[in-house]
Tab-separated table of C-alpha atoms and ligand atoms in Angstrom:
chain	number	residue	atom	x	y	z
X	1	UNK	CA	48.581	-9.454	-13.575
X	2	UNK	CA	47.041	-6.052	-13.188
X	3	UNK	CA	43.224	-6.223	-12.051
X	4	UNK	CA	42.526	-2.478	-13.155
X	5	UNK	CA	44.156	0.422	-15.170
X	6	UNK	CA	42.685	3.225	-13.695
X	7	UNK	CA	40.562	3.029	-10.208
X	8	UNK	CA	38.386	5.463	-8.539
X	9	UNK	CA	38.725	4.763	-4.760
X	10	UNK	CA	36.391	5.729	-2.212
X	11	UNK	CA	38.572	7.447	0.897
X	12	UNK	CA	38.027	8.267	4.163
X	13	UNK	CA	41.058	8.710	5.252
X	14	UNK	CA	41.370	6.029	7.577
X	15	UNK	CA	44.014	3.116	8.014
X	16	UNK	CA	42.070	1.043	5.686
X	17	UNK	CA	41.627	3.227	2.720
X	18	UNK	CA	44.828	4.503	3.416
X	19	UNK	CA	46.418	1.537	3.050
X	20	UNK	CA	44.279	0.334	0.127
X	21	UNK	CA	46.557	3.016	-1.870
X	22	UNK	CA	49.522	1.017	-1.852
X	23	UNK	CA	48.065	-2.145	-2.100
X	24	UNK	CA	46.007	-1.609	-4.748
X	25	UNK	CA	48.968	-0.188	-7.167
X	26	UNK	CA	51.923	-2.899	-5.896
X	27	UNK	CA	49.665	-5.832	-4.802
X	28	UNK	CA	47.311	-5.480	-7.976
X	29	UNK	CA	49.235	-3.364	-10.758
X	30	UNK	CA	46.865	-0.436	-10.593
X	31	UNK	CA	48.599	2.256	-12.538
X	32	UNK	CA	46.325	5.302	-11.284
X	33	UNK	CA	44.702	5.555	-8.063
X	34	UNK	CA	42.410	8.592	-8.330
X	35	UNK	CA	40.899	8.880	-4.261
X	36	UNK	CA	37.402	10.131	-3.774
X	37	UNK	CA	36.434	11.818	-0.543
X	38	UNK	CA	32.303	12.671	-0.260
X	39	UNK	CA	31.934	15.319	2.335
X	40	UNK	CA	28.317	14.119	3.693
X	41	UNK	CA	29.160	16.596	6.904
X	42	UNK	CA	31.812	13.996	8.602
X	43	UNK	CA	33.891	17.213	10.002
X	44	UNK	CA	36.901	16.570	10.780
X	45	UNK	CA	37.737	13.750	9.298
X	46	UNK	CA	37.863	15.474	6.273
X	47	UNK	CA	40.281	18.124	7.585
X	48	UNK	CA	43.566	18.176	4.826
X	49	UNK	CA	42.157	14.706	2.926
X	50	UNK	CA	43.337	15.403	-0.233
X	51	UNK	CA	47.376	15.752	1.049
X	52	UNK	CA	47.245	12.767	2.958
X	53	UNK	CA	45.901	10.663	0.265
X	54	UNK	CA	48.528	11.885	-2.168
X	55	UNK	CA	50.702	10.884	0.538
X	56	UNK	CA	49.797	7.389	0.260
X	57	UNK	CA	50.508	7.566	-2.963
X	58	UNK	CA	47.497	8.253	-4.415
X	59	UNK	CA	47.707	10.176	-8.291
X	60	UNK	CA	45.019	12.377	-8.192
X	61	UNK	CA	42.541	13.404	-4.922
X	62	UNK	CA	39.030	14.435	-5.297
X	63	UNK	CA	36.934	15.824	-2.598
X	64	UNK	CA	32.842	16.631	-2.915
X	65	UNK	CA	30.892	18.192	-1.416
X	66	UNK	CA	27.360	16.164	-1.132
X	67	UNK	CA	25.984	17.374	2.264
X	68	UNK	CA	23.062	19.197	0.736
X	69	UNK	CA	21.966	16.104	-2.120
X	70	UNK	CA	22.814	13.979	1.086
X	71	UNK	CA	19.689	15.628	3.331
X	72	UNK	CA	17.405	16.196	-0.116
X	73	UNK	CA	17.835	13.546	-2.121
X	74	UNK	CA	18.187	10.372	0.703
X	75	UNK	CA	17.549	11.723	4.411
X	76	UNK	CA	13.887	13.012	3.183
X	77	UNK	CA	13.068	10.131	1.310
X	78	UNK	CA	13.866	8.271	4.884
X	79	UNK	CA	11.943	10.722	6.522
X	80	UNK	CA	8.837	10.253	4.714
X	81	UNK	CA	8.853	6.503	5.044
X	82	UNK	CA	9.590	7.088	8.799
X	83	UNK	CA	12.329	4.720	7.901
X	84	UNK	CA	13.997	2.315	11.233
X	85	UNK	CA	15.656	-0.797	10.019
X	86	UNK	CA	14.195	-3.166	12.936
X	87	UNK	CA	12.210	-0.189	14.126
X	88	UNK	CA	14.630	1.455	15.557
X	89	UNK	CA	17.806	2.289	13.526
X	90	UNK	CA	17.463	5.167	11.419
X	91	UNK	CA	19.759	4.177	8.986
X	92	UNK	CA	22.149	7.450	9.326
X	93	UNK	CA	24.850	5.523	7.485
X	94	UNK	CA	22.669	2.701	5.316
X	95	UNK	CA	21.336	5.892	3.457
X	96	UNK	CA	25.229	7.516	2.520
X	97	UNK	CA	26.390	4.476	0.728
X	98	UNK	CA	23.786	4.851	-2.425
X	99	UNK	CA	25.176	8.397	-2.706
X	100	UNK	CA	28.492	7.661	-2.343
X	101	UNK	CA	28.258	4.829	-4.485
X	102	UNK	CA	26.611	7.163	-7.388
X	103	UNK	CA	29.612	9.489	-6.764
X	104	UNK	CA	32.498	6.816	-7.516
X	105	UNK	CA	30.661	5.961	-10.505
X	106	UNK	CA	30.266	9.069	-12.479
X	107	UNK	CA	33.516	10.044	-11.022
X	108	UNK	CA	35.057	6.914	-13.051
X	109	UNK	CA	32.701	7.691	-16.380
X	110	UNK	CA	34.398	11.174	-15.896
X	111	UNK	CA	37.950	9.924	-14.892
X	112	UNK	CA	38.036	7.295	-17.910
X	113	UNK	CA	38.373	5.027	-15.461
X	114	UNK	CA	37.882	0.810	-15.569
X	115	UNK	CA	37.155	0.241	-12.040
X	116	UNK	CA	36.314	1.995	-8.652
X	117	UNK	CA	37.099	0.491	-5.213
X	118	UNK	CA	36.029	0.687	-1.414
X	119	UNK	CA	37.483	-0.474	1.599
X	120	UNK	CA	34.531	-2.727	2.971
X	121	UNK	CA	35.422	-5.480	4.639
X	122	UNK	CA	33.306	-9.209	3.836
X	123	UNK	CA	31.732	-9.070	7.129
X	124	UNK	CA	30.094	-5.903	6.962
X	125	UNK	CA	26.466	-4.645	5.191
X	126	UNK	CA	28.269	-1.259	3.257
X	127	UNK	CA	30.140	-3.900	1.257
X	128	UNK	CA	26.659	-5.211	-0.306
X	129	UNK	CA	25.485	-1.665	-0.658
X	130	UNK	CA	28.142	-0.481	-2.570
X	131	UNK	CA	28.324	-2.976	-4.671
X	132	UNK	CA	24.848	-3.625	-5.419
X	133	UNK	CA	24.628	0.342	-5.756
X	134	UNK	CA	27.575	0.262	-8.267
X	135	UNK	CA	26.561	-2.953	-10.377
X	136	UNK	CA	23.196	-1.537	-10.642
X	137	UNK	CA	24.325	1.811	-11.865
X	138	UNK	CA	26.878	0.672	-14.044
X	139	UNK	CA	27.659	-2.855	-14.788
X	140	UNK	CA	30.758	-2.666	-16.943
X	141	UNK	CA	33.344	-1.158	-14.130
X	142	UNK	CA	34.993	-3.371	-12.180
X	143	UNK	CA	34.428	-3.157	-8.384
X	144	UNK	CA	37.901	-3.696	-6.277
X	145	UNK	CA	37.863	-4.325	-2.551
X	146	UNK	CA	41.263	-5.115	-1.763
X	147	UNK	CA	39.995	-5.169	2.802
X	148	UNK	CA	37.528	-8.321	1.503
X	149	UNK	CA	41.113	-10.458	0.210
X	150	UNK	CA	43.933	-9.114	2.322
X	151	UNK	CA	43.534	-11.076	5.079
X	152	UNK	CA	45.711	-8.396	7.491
X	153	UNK	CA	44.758	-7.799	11.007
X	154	UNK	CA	44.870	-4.202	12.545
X	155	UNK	CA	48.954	-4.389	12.833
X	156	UNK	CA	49.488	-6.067	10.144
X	157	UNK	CA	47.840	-3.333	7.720
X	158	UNK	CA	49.122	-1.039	9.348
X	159	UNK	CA	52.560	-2.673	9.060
X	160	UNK	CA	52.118	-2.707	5.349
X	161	UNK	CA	51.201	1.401	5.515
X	162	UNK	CA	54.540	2.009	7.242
X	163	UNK	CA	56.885	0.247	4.389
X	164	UNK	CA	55.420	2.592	1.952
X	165	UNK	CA	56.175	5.350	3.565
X	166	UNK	CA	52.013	6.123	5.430
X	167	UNK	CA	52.987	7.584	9.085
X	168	UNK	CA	49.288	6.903	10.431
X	169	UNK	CA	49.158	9.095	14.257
X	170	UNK	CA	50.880	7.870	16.944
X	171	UNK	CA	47.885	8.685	19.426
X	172	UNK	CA	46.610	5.544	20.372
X	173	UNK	CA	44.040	3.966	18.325
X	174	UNK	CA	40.767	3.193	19.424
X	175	UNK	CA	39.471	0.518	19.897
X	176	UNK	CA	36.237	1.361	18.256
X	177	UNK	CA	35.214	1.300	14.523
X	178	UNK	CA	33.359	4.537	14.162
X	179	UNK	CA	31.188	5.728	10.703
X	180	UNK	CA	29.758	9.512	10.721
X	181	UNK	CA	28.193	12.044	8.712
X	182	UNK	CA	25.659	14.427	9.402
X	183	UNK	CA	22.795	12.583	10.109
X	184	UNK	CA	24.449	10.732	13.542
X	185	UNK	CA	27.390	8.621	14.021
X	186	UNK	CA	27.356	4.647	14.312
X	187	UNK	CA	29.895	3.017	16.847
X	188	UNK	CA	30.864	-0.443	16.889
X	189	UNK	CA	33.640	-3.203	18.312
X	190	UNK	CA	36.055	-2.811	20.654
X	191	UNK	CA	34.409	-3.205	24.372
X	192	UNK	CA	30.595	-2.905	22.682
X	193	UNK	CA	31.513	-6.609	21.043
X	194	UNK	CA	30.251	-7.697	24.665
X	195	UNK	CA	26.312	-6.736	24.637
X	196	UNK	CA	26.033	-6.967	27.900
X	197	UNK	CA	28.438	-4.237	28.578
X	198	UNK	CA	27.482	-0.440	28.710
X	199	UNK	CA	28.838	1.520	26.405
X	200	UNK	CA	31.073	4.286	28.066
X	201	UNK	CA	30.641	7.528	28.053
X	202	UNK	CA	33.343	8.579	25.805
X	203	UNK	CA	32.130	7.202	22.663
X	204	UNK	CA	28.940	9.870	22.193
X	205	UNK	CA	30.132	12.853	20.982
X	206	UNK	CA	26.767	14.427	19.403
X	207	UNK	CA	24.308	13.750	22.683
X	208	UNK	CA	25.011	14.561	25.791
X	209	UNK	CA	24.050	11.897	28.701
X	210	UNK	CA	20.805	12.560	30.327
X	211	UNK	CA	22.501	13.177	33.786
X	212	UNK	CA	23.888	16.079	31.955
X	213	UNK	CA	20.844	17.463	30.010
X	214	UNK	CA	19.683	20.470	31.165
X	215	UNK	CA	16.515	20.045	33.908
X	216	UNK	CA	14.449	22.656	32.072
X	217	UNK	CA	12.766	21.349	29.117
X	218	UNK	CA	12.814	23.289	25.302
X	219	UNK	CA	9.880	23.189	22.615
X	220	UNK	CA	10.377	23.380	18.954
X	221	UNK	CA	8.020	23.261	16.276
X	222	UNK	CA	8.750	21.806	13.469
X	223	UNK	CA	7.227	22.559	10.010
X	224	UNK	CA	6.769	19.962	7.640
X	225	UNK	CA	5.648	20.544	4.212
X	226	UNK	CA	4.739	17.470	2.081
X	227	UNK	CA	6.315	15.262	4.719
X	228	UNK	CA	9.651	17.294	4.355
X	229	UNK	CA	10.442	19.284	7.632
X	230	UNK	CA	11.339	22.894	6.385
X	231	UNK	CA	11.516	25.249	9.261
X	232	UNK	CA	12.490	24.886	13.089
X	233	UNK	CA	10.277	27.741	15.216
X	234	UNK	CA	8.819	29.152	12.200
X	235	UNK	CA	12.348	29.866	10.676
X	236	UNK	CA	12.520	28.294	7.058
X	237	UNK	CA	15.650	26.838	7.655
X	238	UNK	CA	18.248	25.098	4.288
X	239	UNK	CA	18.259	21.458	4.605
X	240	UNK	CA	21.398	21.407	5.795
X	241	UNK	CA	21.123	23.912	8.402
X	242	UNK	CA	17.953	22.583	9.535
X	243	UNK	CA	19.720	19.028	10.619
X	244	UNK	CA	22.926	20.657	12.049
X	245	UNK	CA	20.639	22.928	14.172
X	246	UNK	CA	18.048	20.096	15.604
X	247	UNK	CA	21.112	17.614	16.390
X	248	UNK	CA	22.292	20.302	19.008
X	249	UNK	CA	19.202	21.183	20.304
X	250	UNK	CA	18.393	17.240	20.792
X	251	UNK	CA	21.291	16.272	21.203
X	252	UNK	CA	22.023	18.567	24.111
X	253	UNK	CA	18.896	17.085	25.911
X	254	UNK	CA	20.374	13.497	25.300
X	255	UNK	CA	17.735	12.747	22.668
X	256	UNK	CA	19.003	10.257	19.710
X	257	UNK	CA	20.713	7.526	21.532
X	258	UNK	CA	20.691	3.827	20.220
X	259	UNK	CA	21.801	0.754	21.564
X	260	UNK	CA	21.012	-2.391	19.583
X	261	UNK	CA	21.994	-5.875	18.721
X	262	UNK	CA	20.329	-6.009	14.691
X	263	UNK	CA	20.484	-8.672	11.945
X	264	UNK	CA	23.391	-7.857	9.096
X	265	UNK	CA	22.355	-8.900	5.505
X	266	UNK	CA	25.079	-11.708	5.475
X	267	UNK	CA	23.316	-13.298	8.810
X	268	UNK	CA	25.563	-12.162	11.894
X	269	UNK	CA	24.290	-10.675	14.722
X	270	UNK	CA	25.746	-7.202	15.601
X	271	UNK	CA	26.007	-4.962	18.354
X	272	UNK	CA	25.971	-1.169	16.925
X	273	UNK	CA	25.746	1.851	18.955
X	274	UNK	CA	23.700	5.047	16.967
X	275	UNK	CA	23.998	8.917	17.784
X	276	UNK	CA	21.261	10.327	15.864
X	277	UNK	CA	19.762	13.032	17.196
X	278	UNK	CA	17.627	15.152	14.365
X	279	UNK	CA	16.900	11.851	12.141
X	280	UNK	CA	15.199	10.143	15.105
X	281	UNK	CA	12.907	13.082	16.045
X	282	UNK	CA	12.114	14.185	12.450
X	283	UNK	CA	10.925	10.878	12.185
X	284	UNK	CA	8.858	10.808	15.321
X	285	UNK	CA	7.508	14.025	14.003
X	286	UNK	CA	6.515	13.254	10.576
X	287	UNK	CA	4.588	9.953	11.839
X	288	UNK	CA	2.418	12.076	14.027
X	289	UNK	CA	1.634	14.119	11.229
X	290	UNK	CA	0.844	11.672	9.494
X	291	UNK	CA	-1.487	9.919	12.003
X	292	UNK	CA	-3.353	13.730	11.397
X	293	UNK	CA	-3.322	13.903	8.084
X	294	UNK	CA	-3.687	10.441	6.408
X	295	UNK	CA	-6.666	8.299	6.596
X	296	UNK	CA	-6.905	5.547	8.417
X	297	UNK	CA	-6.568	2.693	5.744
X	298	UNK	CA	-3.724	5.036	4.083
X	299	UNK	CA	-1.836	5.232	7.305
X	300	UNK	CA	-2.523	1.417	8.189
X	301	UNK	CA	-1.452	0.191	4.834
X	302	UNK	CA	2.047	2.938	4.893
X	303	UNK	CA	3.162	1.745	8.645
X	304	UNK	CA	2.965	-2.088	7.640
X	305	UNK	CA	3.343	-2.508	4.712
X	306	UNK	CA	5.383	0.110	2.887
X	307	UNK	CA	7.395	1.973	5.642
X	308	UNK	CA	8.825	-1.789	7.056
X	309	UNK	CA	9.408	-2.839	3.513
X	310	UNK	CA	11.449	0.112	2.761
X	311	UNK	CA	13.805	0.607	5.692
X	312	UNK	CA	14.733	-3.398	5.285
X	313	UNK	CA	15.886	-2.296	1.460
X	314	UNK	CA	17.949	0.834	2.444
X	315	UNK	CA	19.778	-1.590	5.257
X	316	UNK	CA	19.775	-4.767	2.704
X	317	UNK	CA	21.657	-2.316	-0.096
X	318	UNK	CA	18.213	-2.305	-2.816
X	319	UNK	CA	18.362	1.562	-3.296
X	320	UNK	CA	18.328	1.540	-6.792
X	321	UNK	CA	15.862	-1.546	-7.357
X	322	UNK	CA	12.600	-1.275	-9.105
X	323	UNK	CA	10.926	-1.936	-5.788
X	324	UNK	CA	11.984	0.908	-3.825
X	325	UNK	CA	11.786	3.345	-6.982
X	326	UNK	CA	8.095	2.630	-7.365
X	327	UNK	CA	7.911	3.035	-3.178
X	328	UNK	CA	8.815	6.360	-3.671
X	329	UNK	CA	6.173	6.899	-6.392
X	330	UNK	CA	3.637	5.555	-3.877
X	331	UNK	CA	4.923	7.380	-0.448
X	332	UNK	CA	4.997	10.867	-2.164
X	333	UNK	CA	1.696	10.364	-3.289
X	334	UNK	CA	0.751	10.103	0.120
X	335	UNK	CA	2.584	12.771	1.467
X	336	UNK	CA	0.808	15.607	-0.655
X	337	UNK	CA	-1.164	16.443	2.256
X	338	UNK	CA	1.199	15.994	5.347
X	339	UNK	CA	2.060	19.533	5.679
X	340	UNK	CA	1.672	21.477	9.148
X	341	UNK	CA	3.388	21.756	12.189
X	342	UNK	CA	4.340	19.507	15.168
X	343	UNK	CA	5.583	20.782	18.404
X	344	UNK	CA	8.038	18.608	20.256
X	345	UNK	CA	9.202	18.994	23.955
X	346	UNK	CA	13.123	18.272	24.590
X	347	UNK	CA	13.844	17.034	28.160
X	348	UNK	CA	15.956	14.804	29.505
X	349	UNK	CA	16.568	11.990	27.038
X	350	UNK	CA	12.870	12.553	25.657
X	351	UNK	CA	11.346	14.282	22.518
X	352	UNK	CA	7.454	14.064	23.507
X	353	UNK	CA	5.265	15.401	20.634
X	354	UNK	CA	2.739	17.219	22.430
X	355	UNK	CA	1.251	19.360	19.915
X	356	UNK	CA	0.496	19.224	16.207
X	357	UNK	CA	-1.358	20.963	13.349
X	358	UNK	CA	-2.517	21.221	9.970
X	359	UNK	CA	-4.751	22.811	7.614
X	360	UNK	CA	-5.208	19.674	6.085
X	361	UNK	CA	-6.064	18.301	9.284
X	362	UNK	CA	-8.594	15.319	9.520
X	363	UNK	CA	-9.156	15.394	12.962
X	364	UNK	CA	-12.667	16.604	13.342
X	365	UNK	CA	-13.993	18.310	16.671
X	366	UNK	CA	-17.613	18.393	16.201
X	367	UNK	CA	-16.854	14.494	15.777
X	368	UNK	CA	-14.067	14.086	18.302
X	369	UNK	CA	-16.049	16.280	21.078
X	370	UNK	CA	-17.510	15.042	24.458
X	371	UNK	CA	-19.380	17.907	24.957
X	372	UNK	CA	-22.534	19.356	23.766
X	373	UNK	CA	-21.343	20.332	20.282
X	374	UNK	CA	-20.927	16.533	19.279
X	375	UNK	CA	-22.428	15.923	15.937
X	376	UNK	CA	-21.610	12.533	15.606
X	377	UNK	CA	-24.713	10.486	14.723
X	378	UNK	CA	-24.531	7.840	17.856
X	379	UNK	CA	-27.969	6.002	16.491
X	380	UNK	CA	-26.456	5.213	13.075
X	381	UNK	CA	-23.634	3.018	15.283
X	382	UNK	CA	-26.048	0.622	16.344
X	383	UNK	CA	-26.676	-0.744	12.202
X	384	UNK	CA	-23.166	-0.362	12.032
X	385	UNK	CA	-21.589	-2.364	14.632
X	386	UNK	CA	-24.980	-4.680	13.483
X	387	UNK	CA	-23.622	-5.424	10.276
X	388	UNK	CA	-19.624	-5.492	11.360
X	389	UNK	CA	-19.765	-7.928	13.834
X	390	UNK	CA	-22.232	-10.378	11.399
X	391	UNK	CA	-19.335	-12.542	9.883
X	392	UNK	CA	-18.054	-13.515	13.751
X	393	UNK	CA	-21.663	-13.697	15.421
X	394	UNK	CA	-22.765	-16.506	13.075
X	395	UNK	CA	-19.177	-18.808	13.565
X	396	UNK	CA	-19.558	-18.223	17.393
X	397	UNK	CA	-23.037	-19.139	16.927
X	398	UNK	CA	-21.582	-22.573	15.502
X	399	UNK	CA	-18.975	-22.975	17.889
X	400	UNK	CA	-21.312	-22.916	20.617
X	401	UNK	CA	-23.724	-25.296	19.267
X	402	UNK	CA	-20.867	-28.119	18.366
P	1	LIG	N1	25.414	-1.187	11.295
P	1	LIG	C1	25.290	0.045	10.575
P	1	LIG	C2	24.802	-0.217	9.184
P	1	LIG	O1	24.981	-1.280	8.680
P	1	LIG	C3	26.548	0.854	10.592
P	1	LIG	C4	27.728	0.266	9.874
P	1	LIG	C5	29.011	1.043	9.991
P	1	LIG	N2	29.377	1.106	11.368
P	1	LIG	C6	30.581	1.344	11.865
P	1	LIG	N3	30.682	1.435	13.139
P	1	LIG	N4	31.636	1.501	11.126
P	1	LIG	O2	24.236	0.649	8.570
């Protein structure tokens, strides 16, 4: 029995989608495989995707280019919310799945075709995003995931490439699962399954360690306008450009490192290495901006409530829910005045802010100031602090007394 007619696959290139090719047309009676490759700024993986895809058999192989929608249309919106799943994991490859996701399905409206496919795994988090993205976006199209049924282990898939004809490189494998794109590269399995072990050396490719950072430390500045940064040095930089360029710089000085054991959606416990350079500062950048720019109760109610809320539904797969849309509404109305500049020194592992600036700065000196020029009225503290501390004076009051 065939489970779809025509399928839009999402391809990497790897032994898995490779090998869903195959499967997919003489396991499930797909007639057309149409492959999909979204170039979010992966590099070389991408290098001759289309041939090898028709290789494996597939009918027709798409590539597009995304990079630039990538860094406007999902990156920002993660910058702005200063966005760390478990406060720390900038959620480099949480925020490609939405995109990609969007991409299979107007590629199928356009295609004709009934389904699209991935090749997630059941163990993993990209399997809910894609799915939920997919459902969400279009409910009618069947969503095939021939990795979540096969039940094959590393050989055997690759077994099953070989008898229809997929050389995959004789170079030895590694042993590591690895997911990139331009905002940083996630590493996972092989000897990292062990937390207790360090990860080696060999498995960062965008920062260098700090041993080898340079001993003389770099500024940037970084302009931000409306909580988007725009320009490194004063250079109005394009999106794209502007991420490629501040991944070098921090990653040369071994800036952008992760190593974490976080919470999947479908309850394990994982051990995930993170290279991400530019995300991680940006971030640390726009927050201090906004601790110059926002008021207090603004800022207070953002960090707790809204920015926590909306890095757990990037990792938990909600991009498209009514929650996060209206979010969005909320965090750009906040970041209409988080425009200015924030310097940032690079050394050795480190990005230290230790500058910023803005015209819509709320950081007053004649208030701030220790000196002479103080304005601040100190008498009017006294009613103040009066008044604030009421509530607790009278139930210590009672305490005492019982
Ligand atoms: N744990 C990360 C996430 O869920 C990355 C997943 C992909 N990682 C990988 N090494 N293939 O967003």
């Amino acid at each position: 029995m065939s489970r779809a007619n025509k399928v839009v696959l999402a391809y990497s290139g790897g032994v898995d989608t490779s090998v869903c090719i195959p499967y997919l047309k003489h396991e499930w009676g797909v007639k057309e495989v149409i492959t999909l490759a979204v170039d979010l700024g992966q590099g070389d993986e991408l290098q001759s995707i289309q041939q090898k895809a028709l290789k494996c058999g597939a009918d027709e192989s798409l590539v597009i280019d995304a990079k630039e929608e990538f860094v406007t249309q999902y990156a920002y919106r993660a910058i702005k919310a200063n966005a760390l799943y478990e406060n720390r994991y900038p959620l480099s490859t949480a925020l490609a799945r939405p995109l990609i996701a969007k991409l299979l399905v107007e590629t199928a409206a356009k295609y004709g075709a009934d389904a699209v496919a991935h090749g997630c795994t059941g163990k993993g988090n990209d399997q809910v995003r894609f799915d939920l993205a997919i459902t969400t976006l279009n409910p009618s199209l069947k969503i095939l995931a021939p990795a979540r049924e096969w039940r094959m282990s590393r050989e055997e898939t690759i077994a099953y490439g070989e008898k229809y004809g997929i050389e995959f490189p004789v170079k030895k494998s590694s042993p590591y699962s690895i997911d990139c794109n331009l905002l940083g590269r996630s590493i996972e399995a092989g000897p990292l399954e062990n937390p207790m072990t360090e990860p080696p050396e060999e498995i960062y490719l965008l920062t260098k360690s700090i041993q080898d950072a340079p001993n003389e430390p770099q500024y940037v500045e970084i302009t931000f306008e409306k909580g988007i940064p725009v320009a490194l040095d004063g250079q109005t930089l394009p999106p794209v450009e502007l991420i490629s360029r501040l991944n070098e710089i921090a990653g040369n000085h071994g800036v952008g490192r992760i190593d974490m054991i976080e919470n999947r959606v479908v309850g394990i416990k994982s051990r995930e290495i993170y290279e991400t350079p530019a995300l991680l500062v940006l971030i640390k950048a726009h927050e201090d901006l906004e601790s110059l720019t926002l008021t207090s109760d603004v800022t207070h109610y953002k960090r707790a409530q809204v920015d926590l809320t909306y890095s757990r539904l990037v990792y938990e797969g909600m991009w498209y829910s009514p929650l996060k849309e209206a979010l969005d509404v909320f965090i750009d109305k906040t970041q209409e005045r988080v425009s200015g500049v924030v310097r940032v020194k690079f050394h050795k592992g480190n990005a230290i802010i230790v500058g910023r600036q803005s015209d819509n700065s709320l950081y007053t000196p004649s208030l701030a100031t220790y000196s002479e020029d103080d304005e601040f009225n100190h008498k009017a503290a006294e009613g103040f602090i009066y008044i604030w501390g009421l509530a607790s004076r009278i139930w210590a009051s009672k305490t005492r007394s019982s």
